[in-house]
């Protein structure tokens, strides 16, 4: 895929205000601070497009970006708000759940959700439960282990295998899993190729 540019379209708190569902779309979700916005910027080669921050809870709305490609159809890339952010009130946590669940249910052009987890941590309850909800809802997703530059190469392989085994033990199978780094651009081509395939399969 040859990306020409990516532009921010709008932020929403409800699916009804989002751009028309006339382009294929993928979305990024995961624990607050896991690196969703950084990964988006890395994929489209545009630092500062999605706002990043060292403070968890930066992205609190559904953010749409349009990715313009050289040949073929443009697509939407969506930065969803993070979950599991400790300093958030119970009611805001409920709002997050409602907003995202509603989004996943209603957004018909959303082809796949990329669930991001930090490669430095073992599989965590919150992420597992979130993915189990997706499985129950039969919502297509793949898993991205982020911030691989923080570990040595061998540790990356070990962490990947450990995560995969945990999921296989629980579910009998693991989703498509990728490793990324917004720093080193690791995983960029793989993720973009996967997106291309997803959109083509759907035609
Ligand atoms: P929220 O919007 O708060 O949910 O966070 P987010 O998931 O969008 O994370 P964001 O991209 O803002 O990144 C959080 C912090 O992690 C920032 O300080 C980033 O610079 C850092 N970070 C993100 N990705 C990477 C990575 O691949 N490698 C390293 N070393 N740091 C990263
Ligand atoms: Mg963010």
Coordinates of N, CA and C and ligand atoms in Angstrom, one line a residue:
X1 N 0.8 -1.2 0.0 CA 0.0 0.0 0.0 C 0.9 1.3 0.0
X2 N 0.6 2.1 -0.9 CA 1.4 3.4 -1.0 C 0.5 4.5 -0.4
X3 N 0.9 4.9 0.8 CA 0.1 6.0 1.5 C 0.7 7.4 1.1
X4 N -0.2 8.2 0.6 CA 0.2 9.6 0.2 C 0.1 10.5 1.3
X5 N -1.0 10.4 2.1 CA -1.2 11.4 3.2 C -2.2 10.8 4.1
X6 N -2.3 11.4 5.3 CA -3.4 11.0 6.3 C -3.8 12.3 6.9
X7 N -5.1 12.5 7.0 CA -5.6 13.7 7.6 C -6.6 13.4 8.7
X8 N -6.6 14.3 9.7 CA -7.5 14.2 10.8 C -8.9 14.7 10.3
X9 N -9.9 13.9 10.5 CA -11.3 14.4 10.1 C -12.1 14.9 11.3
X10 N -12.3 14.1 12.3 CA -13.1 14.6 13.4 C -13.0 13.7 14.7
X11 N -13.4 14.3 15.8 CA -13.6 13.5 17.0 C -15.0 13.4 17.4
X12 N -15.4 12.3 17.9 CA -16.8 12.1 18.3 C -16.9 11.3 19.6
X13 N -18.1 11.5 20.3 CA -18.3 10.6 21.4 C -19.4 9.6 21.1
X14 N -20.0 9.7 19.9 CA -21.0 8.8 19.5 C -20.9 8.5 18.0
X15 N -21.3 7.2 17.7 CA -21.2 6.7 16.4 C -22.0 7.5 15.4
X16 N -23.1 8.1 15.8 CA -23.9 8.8 14.9 C -23.3 10.1 14.3
X17 N -22.3 10.7 15.0 CA -21.7 11.9 14.4 C -20.5 11.6 13.6
X18 N -20.1 10.3 13.5 CA -18.9 9.9 12.7 C -19.0 10.1 11.2
X19 N -17.9 10.1 10.5 CA -18.0 10.3 9.1 C -18.8 9.2 8.4
X20 N -19.4 9.4 7.2 CA -20.2 8.4 6.6 C -19.4 7.1 6.4
X21 N -20.1 6.0 6.6 CA -19.5 4.7 6.6 C -19.2 4.2 5.2
X22 N -18.7 5.1 4.3 CA -18.6 4.7 2.9 C -17.2 4.3 2.5
X23 N -16.3 4.3 3.5 CA -14.9 3.8 3.2 C -14.6 2.7 4.2
X24 N -13.8 1.7 3.8 CA -13.4 0.7 4.8 C -12.6 1.3 5.9
X25 N -12.7 0.6 7.1 CA -12.1 1.2 8.3 C -11.5 0.1 9.2
X26 N -10.4 0.5 9.8 CA -9.8 -0.3 10.9 C -9.7 0.6 12.1
X27 N -9.7 0.0 13.3 CA -9.6 0.9 14.5 C -8.6 0.3 15.5
X28 N -8.0 1.1 16.3 CA -7.0 0.7 17.3 C -7.5 1.0 18.7
X29 N -7.4 -0.1 19.5 CA -7.9 0.0 20.9 C -6.9 -0.6 21.8
X30 N -7.0 -0.4 23.1 CA -6.2 -1.0 24.1 C -6.0 -0.1 25.3
X31 N -5.4 -0.7 26.3 CA -5.1 0.0 27.5 C -4.6 1.4 27.3
X32 N -4.9 2.3 28.1 CA -4.4 3.7 28.1 C -2.9 3.7 28.1
X33 N -2.2 4.4 27.3 CA -0.8 4.6 27.3 C 0.0 3.4 26.5
X34 N -0.8 2.5 25.9 CA -0.1 1.3 25.3 C 0.6 1.7 24.0
X35 N 0.2 2.9 23.5 CA 0.9 3.3 22.2 C 0.0 3.3 21.0
X36 N -1.3 3.5 21.2 CA -2.2 3.5 20.0 C -2.0 4.6 19.1
X37 N -1.9 5.8 19.7 CA -1.8 7.0 18.8 C -0.4 7.0 18.2
X38 N 0.6 6.6 18.9 CA 2.0 6.5 18.4 C 2.1 5.5 17.2
X39 N 1.4 4.4 17.3 CA 1.4 3.4 16.3 C 0.7 4.0 15.0
X40 N -0.4 4.7 15.2 CA -1.1 5.3 14.1 C -0.2 6.2 13.3
X41 N 0.5 7.1 14.1 CA 1.4 8.0 13.4 C 2.5 7.3 12.7
X42 N 3.0 6.3 13.3 CA 4.1 5.5 12.6 C 3.6 4.9 11.3
X43 N 2.4 4.3 11.3 CA 1.8 3.6 10.2 C 1.7 4.6 9.0
X44 N 1.2 5.8 9.3 CA 1.0 6.8 8.2 C 2.2 7.7 8.0
X45 N 3.2 7.5 8.8 CA 4.4 8.3 8.6 C 4.2 9.8 8.9
X46 N 3.4 10.1 9.9 CA 3.1 11.5 10.2 C 3.1 11.8 11.7
X47 N 4.2 12.1 12.2 CA 4.3 12.4 13.6 C 3.4 13.6 14.0
X48 N 2.7 13.4 15.1 CA 1.9 14.5 15.6 C 0.4 14.5 15.0
X49 N 0.2 13.5 14.1 CA -1.2 13.4 13.6 C -2.2 13.0 14.7
X50 N -2.0 11.9 15.3 CA -2.8 11.5 16.5 C -2.0 12.0 17.7
X51 N -2.7 12.7 18.6 CA -2.0 13.3 19.7 C -1.5 12.2 20.7
X52 N -0.3 12.2 21.0 CA 0.3 11.2 22.0 C 0.7 11.9 23.3
X53 N 0.8 11.1 24.3 CA 1.2 11.7 25.6 C 1.7 10.7 26.5
X54 N 2.6 11.1 27.4 CA 3.2 10.3 28.4 C 2.1 10.0 29.6
X55 N 1.1 10.9 29.6 CA 0.1 10.8 30.6 C -1.1 9.9 30.1
X56 N -1.4 8.8 30.8 CA -2.5 8.0 30.3 C -3.8 8.8 30.2
X57 N -4.7 8.3 29.3 CA -6.0 8.9 29.2 C -6.0 10.1 28.2
X58 N -5.0 10.2 27.3 CA -5.0 11.3 26.4 C -6.1 11.3 25.4
X59 N -6.3 10.1 24.8 CA -7.4 10.0 23.8 C -8.7 9.6 24.5
X60 N -9.7 10.5 24.5 CA -10.9 10.2 25.1 C -12.1 10.1 24.2
X61 N -11.9 10.3 22.9 CA -13.0 10.4 22.0 C -12.6 9.4 20.8
X62 N -13.6 9.2 20.0 CA -13.4 8.4 18.8 C -12.9 9.3 17.7
X63 N -11.6 9.1 17.3 CA -11.0 10.0 16.3 C -10.8 9.4 15.0
X64 N -11.4 10.0 14.0 CA -11.3 9.5 12.6 C -10.2 10.2 11.8
X65 N -9.4 9.4 11.1 CA -8.4 9.9 10.2 C -8.7 9.3 8.8
X66 N -8.5 10.1 7.8 CA -8.6 9.4 6.4 C -7.3 9.2 5.9
X67 N -7.0 8.0 5.4 CA -5.7 7.7 4.8 C -5.9 7.7 3.3
X68 N -5.1 8.5 2.7 CA -5.2 8.6 1.2 C -4.1 7.8 0.6
X69 N -4.5 6.9 -0.3 CA -3.6 6.0 -0.9 C -3.4 6.3 -2.4
X70 N -2.3 5.9 -3.0 CA -2.0 6.2 -4.3 C -2.9 5.5 -5.3
X71 N -3.1 4.2 -5.2 CA -4.0 3.5 -6.1 C -5.0 2.8 -5.2
X72 N -6.2 2.8 -5.6 CA -7.2 2.1 -4.8 C -8.0 3.1 -3.9
X73 N -8.7 2.5 -3.0 CA -9.7 3.2 -2.1 C -9.0 3.8 -0.9
X74 N -9.3 5.0 -0.6 CA -8.9 5.6 0.7 C -9.6 4.8 1.8
X75 N -9.1 5.0 3.0 CA -9.7 4.2 4.2 C -9.6 5.1 5.4
X76 N -10.5 4.7 6.4 CA -10.5 5.4 7.7 C -9.6 4.6 8.7
X77 N -8.9 5.3 9.4 CA -8.2 4.8 10.6 C -8.7 5.5 11.8
X78 N -9.0 4.7 12.8 CA -9.7 5.2 14.0 C -8.9 5.0 15.3
X79 N -8.7 6.0 16.0 CA -8.0 6.0 17.3 C -9.1 6.0 18.3
X80 N -9.3 4.9 19.0 CA -10.3 4.8 20.1 C -9.7 5.1 21.4
X81 N -10.5 5.6 22.4 CA -10.0 5.9 23.7 C -9.5 4.6 24.4
X82 N -8.5 4.8 25.2 CA -7.9 3.7 26.0 C -8.7 3.3 27.2
X83 N -8.6 2.0 27.6 CA -9.3 1.6 28.8 C -8.3 1.3 29.9
X84 N -8.8 1.0 31.1 CA -7.9 0.6 32.2 C -7.1 1.7 32.8
X85 N -7.6 2.9 32.6 CA -6.8 4.0 33.1 C -7.3 4.3 34.6
X86 N -6.3 4.1 35.5 CA -6.7 4.0 36.9 C -7.4 5.3 37.5
X87 N -7.0 6.4 37.0 CA -7.5 7.7 37.6 C -8.9 8.1 37.1
X88 N -9.6 7.2 36.5 CA -10.9 7.6 35.9 C -12.0 7.1 36.8
X89 N -13.1 7.9 36.8 CA -14.2 7.6 37.7 C -15.0 6.4 37.2
X90 N -15.7 5.8 38.0 CA -16.5 4.6 37.6 C -17.5 5.0 36.5
X91 N -18.1 6.2 36.6 CA -19.1 6.6 35.6 C -18.4 6.8 34.2
X92 N -17.2 7.4 34.3 CA -16.5 7.5 33.0 C -16.1 6.2 32.4
X93 N -15.8 5.2 33.3 CA -15.5 3.9 32.8 C -16.7 3.3 32.1
X94 N -17.8 3.5 32.7 CA -19.1 3.0 32.1 C -19.3 3.7 30.8
X95 N -19.0 5.0 30.7 CA -19.2 5.7 29.5 C -18.3 5.2 28.4
X96 N -17.1 4.8 28.8 CA -16.1 4.2 27.8 C -16.7 2.9 27.2
X97 N -17.2 2.1 28.1 CA -17.7 0.8 27.7 C -18.9 1.0 26.8
X98 N -19.8 1.9 27.1 CA -21.0 2.1 26.3 C -20.6 2.7 24.9
X99 N -19.7 3.6 25.0 CA -19.2 4.3 23.7 C -18.6 3.3 22.8
X100 N -17.6 2.5 23.3 CA -16.9 1.6 22.4 C -17.8 0.4 22.0
X101 N -18.6 -0.2 22.9 CA -19.4 -1.3 22.5 C -20.4 -0.9 21.5
X102 N -21.0 0.3 21.7 CA -21.9 0.8 20.7 C -21.3 1.0 19.4
X103 N -20.1 1.6 19.4 CA -19.3 1.8 18.2 C -19.1 0.5 17.4
X104 N -18.6 -0.5 18.1 CA -18.3 -1.8 17.5 C -19.5 -2.4 16.9
X105 N -20.6 -2.2 17.6 CA -21.9 -2.8 17.2 C -22.4 -2.1 15.9
X106 N -22.4 -0.8 15.9 CA -23.1 -0.1 14.9 C -22.2 0.3 13.7
X107 N -20.9 0.3 13.8 CA -20.1 0.8 12.7 C -19.9 -0.3 11.7
X108 N -20.7 -0.2 10.6 CA -20.7 -1.3 9.7 C -19.5 -1.4 8.8
X109 N -18.8 -0.3 8.6 CA -17.6 -0.4 7.7 C -16.3 -0.8 8.5
X110 N -16.4 -1.0 9.8 CA -15.3 -1.3 10.6 C -14.9 -2.8 10.3
X111 N -13.8 -3.1 9.7 CA -13.5 -4.4 9.2 C -12.7 -5.2 10.3
X112 N -11.9 -4.5 11.1 CA -11.1 -5.2 12.1 C -10.6 -4.3 13.1
X113 N -10.5 -4.8 14.3 CA -10.1 -4.0 15.5 C -8.6 -4.5 15.8
X114 N -7.7 -3.6 15.9 CA -6.4 -4.0 16.4 C -6.3 -3.7 17.9
X115 N -6.2 -4.8 18.7 CA -6.1 -4.7 20.1 C -4.6 -4.6 20.5
X116 N -4.2 -3.5 21.1 CA -2.8 -3.4 21.5 C -2.5 -3.7 22.9
X117 N -1.4 -4.4 23.1 CA -0.9 -4.7 24.5 C 0.6 -4.4 24.5
X118 N 1.0 -4.0 25.7 CA 2.5 -3.7 25.9 C 3.2 -5.0 26.0
X119 N 4.2 -5.2 25.1 CA 5.0 -6.4 25.0 C 5.7 -6.7 26.3
X120 N 5.9 -5.7 27.2 CA 6.7 -5.9 28.4 C 5.9 -6.6 29.5
X121 N 4.6 -6.6 29.3 CA 3.8 -7.2 30.4 C 3.2 -8.5 30.0
X122 N 3.1 -9.4 30.9 CA 2.4 -10.7 30.7 C 0.9 -10.4 30.4
X123 N 0.2 -11.4 29.8 CA -1.2 -11.2 29.5 C -2.0 -10.7 30.8
X124 N -2.7 -9.6 30.6 CA -3.4 -9.1 31.8 C -4.9 -9.3 31.7
X125 N -5.5 -9.5 32.8 CA -7.0 -9.8 32.9 C -7.8 -8.8 32.1
X126 N -7.6 -7.6 32.2 CA -8.4 -6.6 31.6 C -8.4 -6.8 30.0
X127 N -7.2 -7.0 29.5 CA -7.1 -7.2 28.0 C -7.7 -8.5 27.6
X128 N -7.5 -9.5 28.4 CA -8.1 -10.9 28.1 C -9.6 -10.8 28.1
X129 N -10.1 -10.1 29.1 CA -11.6 -10.0 29.2 C -12.1 -9.2 28.1
X130 N -11.4 -8.1 27.7 CA -11.9 -7.3 26.6 C -11.9 -8.2 25.3
X131 N -10.8 -9.0 25.1 CA -10.8 -9.8 23.9 C -11.9 -10.9 23.9
X132 N -12.1 -11.4 25.1 CA -13.2 -12.5 25.2 C -14.5 -11.9 24.9
X133 N -14.7 -10.7 25.2 CA -16.0 -10.0 24.8 C -16.1 -9.9 23.3
X134 N -15.0 -9.6 22.6 CA -14.9 -9.6 21.2 C -15.2 -10.9 20.6
X135 N -14.7 -12.0 21.2 CA -14.9 -13.3 20.7 C -16.4 -13.7 20.8
X136 N -16.9 -13.4 22.0 CA -18.4 -13.6 22.2 C -19.2 -12.9 21.2
X137 N -18.8 -11.7 20.8 CA -19.6 -10.9 19.9 C -19.2 -11.2 18.4
X138 N -18.3 -12.2 18.3 CA -17.8 -12.6 16.9 C -17.3 -11.4 16.2
X139 N -16.6 -10.5 16.9 CA -16.0 -9.3 16.2 C -14.6 -9.6 15.8
X140 N -14.2 -9.4 14.6 CA -12.9 -9.7 14.1 C -11.8 -8.8 14.7
X141 N -10.7 -9.4 15.3 CA -9.7 -8.5 15.8 C -8.3 -9.2 15.7
X142 N -7.3 -8.4 15.7 CA -5.9 -9.1 15.9 C -5.2 -8.3 17.0
X143 N -4.1 -8.9 17.4 CA -3.4 -8.5 18.6 C -2.1 -7.9 18.2
X144 N -1.7 -6.7 18.7 CA -0.4 -6.1 18.4 C 0.3 -6.0 19.7
X145 N 1.5 -6.5 19.8 CA 2.4 -6.3 21.0 C 3.2 -5.1 20.7
X146 N 3.0 -4.1 21.5 CA 3.7 -2.8 21.2 C 5.0 -2.6 22.0
X147 N 5.7 -1.5 21.6 CA 6.9 -1.1 22.3 C 8.0 -2.1 22.3
X148 N 8.2 -2.8 21.2 CA 9.2 -3.9 21.1 C 10.6 -3.4 21.3
X149 N 10.8 -2.1 21.0 CA 12.1 -1.5 21.1 C 12.6 -1.5 22.6
X150 N 11.7 -1.6 23.5 CA 12.0 -1.6 24.9 C 12.6 -2.9 25.4
X151 N 12.6 -3.9 24.5 CA 13.1 -5.3 24.9 C 14.2 -5.7 23.9
X152 N 15.1 -6.6 24.4 CA 16.1 -7.2 23.5 C 15.4 -8.1 22.5
X153 N 16.0 -8.4 21.4 CA 15.4 -9.3 20.4 C 14.9 -10.6 21.0
X154 N 15.7 -11.3 21.7 CA 15.4 -12.6 22.3 C 14.1 -12.4 23.2
X155 N 14.1 -11.4 24.0 CA 13.0 -11.2 24.9 C 11.7 -10.9 24.2
X156 N 11.8 -10.3 23.0 CA 10.6 -10.1 22.2 C 10.1 -11.4 21.7
X157 N 10.9 -12.3 21.3 CA 10.5 -13.6 20.8 C 9.8 -14.4 22.0
X158 N 10.5 -14.3 23.2 CA 10.0 -15.0 24.3 C 8.6 -14.5 24.8
X159 N 8.5 -13.1 24.8 CA 7.2 -12.5 25.2 C 6.1 -12.9 24.2
X160 N 6.4 -12.9 22.9 CA 5.4 -13.3 21.9 C 4.9 -14.7 22.2
X161 N 5.9 -15.6 22.3 CA 5.5 -17.0 22.5 C 4.7 -17.2 23.8
X162 N 5.1 -16.5 24.8 CA 4.4 -16.7 26.1 C 3.0 -16.2 26.0
X163 N 2.8 -15.0 25.3 CA 1.5 -14.5 25.1 C 0.6 -15.4 24.3
X164 N 1.2 -15.9 23.2 CA 0.5 -16.8 22.3 C 0.1 -18.0 23.1
X165 N 1.0 -18.6 23.9 CA 0.6 -19.8 24.6 C -0.5 -19.6 25.6
X166 N -0.4 -18.4 26.3 CA -1.5 -18.1 27.2 C -2.8 -18.1 26.6
X167 N -2.9 -17.5 25.4 CA -4.2 -17.5 24.7 C -4.6 -18.8 24.2
X168 N -3.6 -19.6 23.7 CA -4.0 -21.0 23.2 C -4.5 -21.8 24.4
X169 N -3.9 -21.7 25.5 CA -4.3 -22.4 26.7 C -5.8 -22.0 27.0
X170 N -6.1 -20.8 26.9 CA -7.4 -20.3 27.3 C -8.5 -20.6 26.2
X171 N -8.1 -20.3 25.0 CA -9.1 -20.3 23.9 C -8.9 -21.5 22.9
X172 N -7.8 -22.2 23.1 CA -7.6 -23.3 22.1 C -7.0 -22.8 20.8
X173 N -6.8 -21.5 20.7 CA -6.3 -20.9 19.5 C -5.9 -19.4 19.8
X174 N -5.1 -18.8 19.0 CA -4.7 -17.4 19.2 C -5.1 -16.6 18.0
X175 N -5.4 -15.4 18.1 CA -5.7 -14.5 17.0 C -4.4 -14.2 16.2
X176 N -4.5 -13.6 15.1 CA -3.3 -13.1 14.4 C -2.6 -12.1 15.4
X177 N -1.3 -12.4 15.5 CA -0.5 -11.6 16.5 C 0.7 -10.9 15.8
X178 N 0.9 -9.6 16.0 CA 2.0 -8.9 15.4 C 2.8 -8.2 16.5
X179 N 4.0 -7.8 16.2 CA 4.9 -7.1 17.1 C 5.1 -5.7 16.5
X180 N 5.1 -4.7 17.3 CA 5.4 -3.3 16.7 C 6.3 -2.5 17.6
X181 N 6.8 -1.5 16.9 CA 7.5 -0.4 17.7 C 7.3 0.9 16.9
X182 N 6.8 1.9 17.6 CA 6.6 3.2 17.0 C 8.0 3.9 16.8
X183 N 8.9 3.4 17.6 CA 10.3 4.0 17.6 C 11.1 3.5 16.4
X184 N 11.1 2.2 16.2 CA 11.9 1.6 15.2 C 11.1 1.2 13.9
X185 N 9.8 1.5 13.9 CA 8.9 1.2 12.8 C 8.8 -0.3 12.6
X186 N 9.2 -1.1 13.5 CA 8.9 -2.6 13.4 C 7.4 -2.8 13.3
X187 N 7.1 -3.7 12.4 CA 5.7 -4.1 12.3 C 4.9 -3.3 11.3
X188 N 5.5 -2.2 10.8 CA 4.7 -1.3 9.9 C 4.2 -2.0 8.7
X189 N 5.1 -2.6 7.9 CA 4.7 -3.2 6.7 C 3.8 -4.3 6.9
X190 N 4.0 -5.1 8.0 CA 3.1 -6.2 8.3 C 1.7 -5.8 8.5
X191 N 1.6 -4.7 9.3 CA 0.3 -4.2 9.7 C -0.4 -3.7 8.4
X192 N 0.3 -2.9 7.6 CA -0.3 -2.3 6.4 C -0.7 -3.4 5.4
X193 N 0.1 -4.4 5.3 CA -0.2 -5.6 4.4 C -1.4 -6.3 4.9
X194 N -1.5 -6.4 6.2 CA -2.7 -7.1 6.8 C -4.0 -6.3 6.5
X195 N -3.9 -5.0 6.6 CA -5.0 -4.1 6.3 C -5.4 -4.2 4.9
X196 N -4.4 -4.2 4.0 CA -4.7 -4.3 2.5 C -5.4 -5.6 2.3
X197 N -5.0 -6.7 2.9 CA -5.6 -8.0 2.7 C -7.0 -8.0 3.2
X198 N -7.2 -7.4 4.4 CA -8.6 -7.4 5.0 C -9.5 -6.7 4.0
X199 N -9.1 -5.6 3.5 CA -10.0 -4.8 2.6 C -10.2 -5.5 1.3
X200 N -9.2 -6.2 0.8 CA -9.4 -6.9 -0.5 C -10.4 -8.1 -0.3
X201 N -10.2 -8.8 0.8 CA -11.1 -10.0 1.1 C -12.5 -9.6 1.1
X202 N -12.7 -8.3 1.5 CA -14.1 -7.9 1.8 C -14.8 -7.4 0.5
X203 N -14.0 -7.2 -0.6 CA -14.6 -6.6 -1.8 C -15.7 -7.5 -2.4
Ligands
LIG1 P1 -4.0 7.1 25.4 O1 -4.5 8.0 24.3 O2 -3.8 7.8 26.7 O3 -5.0 5.9 25.6 O4 -2.6 6.5 25.0 P2 -2.1 5.8 23.7 O5 -2.3 4.4 23.8 O6 -2.6 6.5 22.5 O7 -0.5 6.0 23.8 P3 0.5 7.1 23.2 O8 0.7 6.7 21.7 O9 0.0 8.4 23.5 O10 1.9 6.7 23.9 C1 2.0 6.7 25.3 C2 3.5 6.8 25.6 O11 4.2 5.7 25.2 C3 4.2 8.0 25.0 O12 5.1 8.6 25.9 C4 4.9 7.4 23.8 O13 6.0 8.1 23.4 C5 5.3 6.0 24.3 N1 5.3 5.1 23.2 C6 4.3 4.7 22.4 N2 4.7 3.8 21.5 C7 6.0 3.5 21.8 C8 7.0 2.6 21.2 O14 6.7 1.8 20.3 N3 8.2 2.6 21.8 C9 8.5 3.4 22.9 N4 9.7 3.3 23.4 N5 7.6 4.2 23.4 C10 6.4 4.3 22.9
LIG2 MG1 -4.0 8.0 22.4

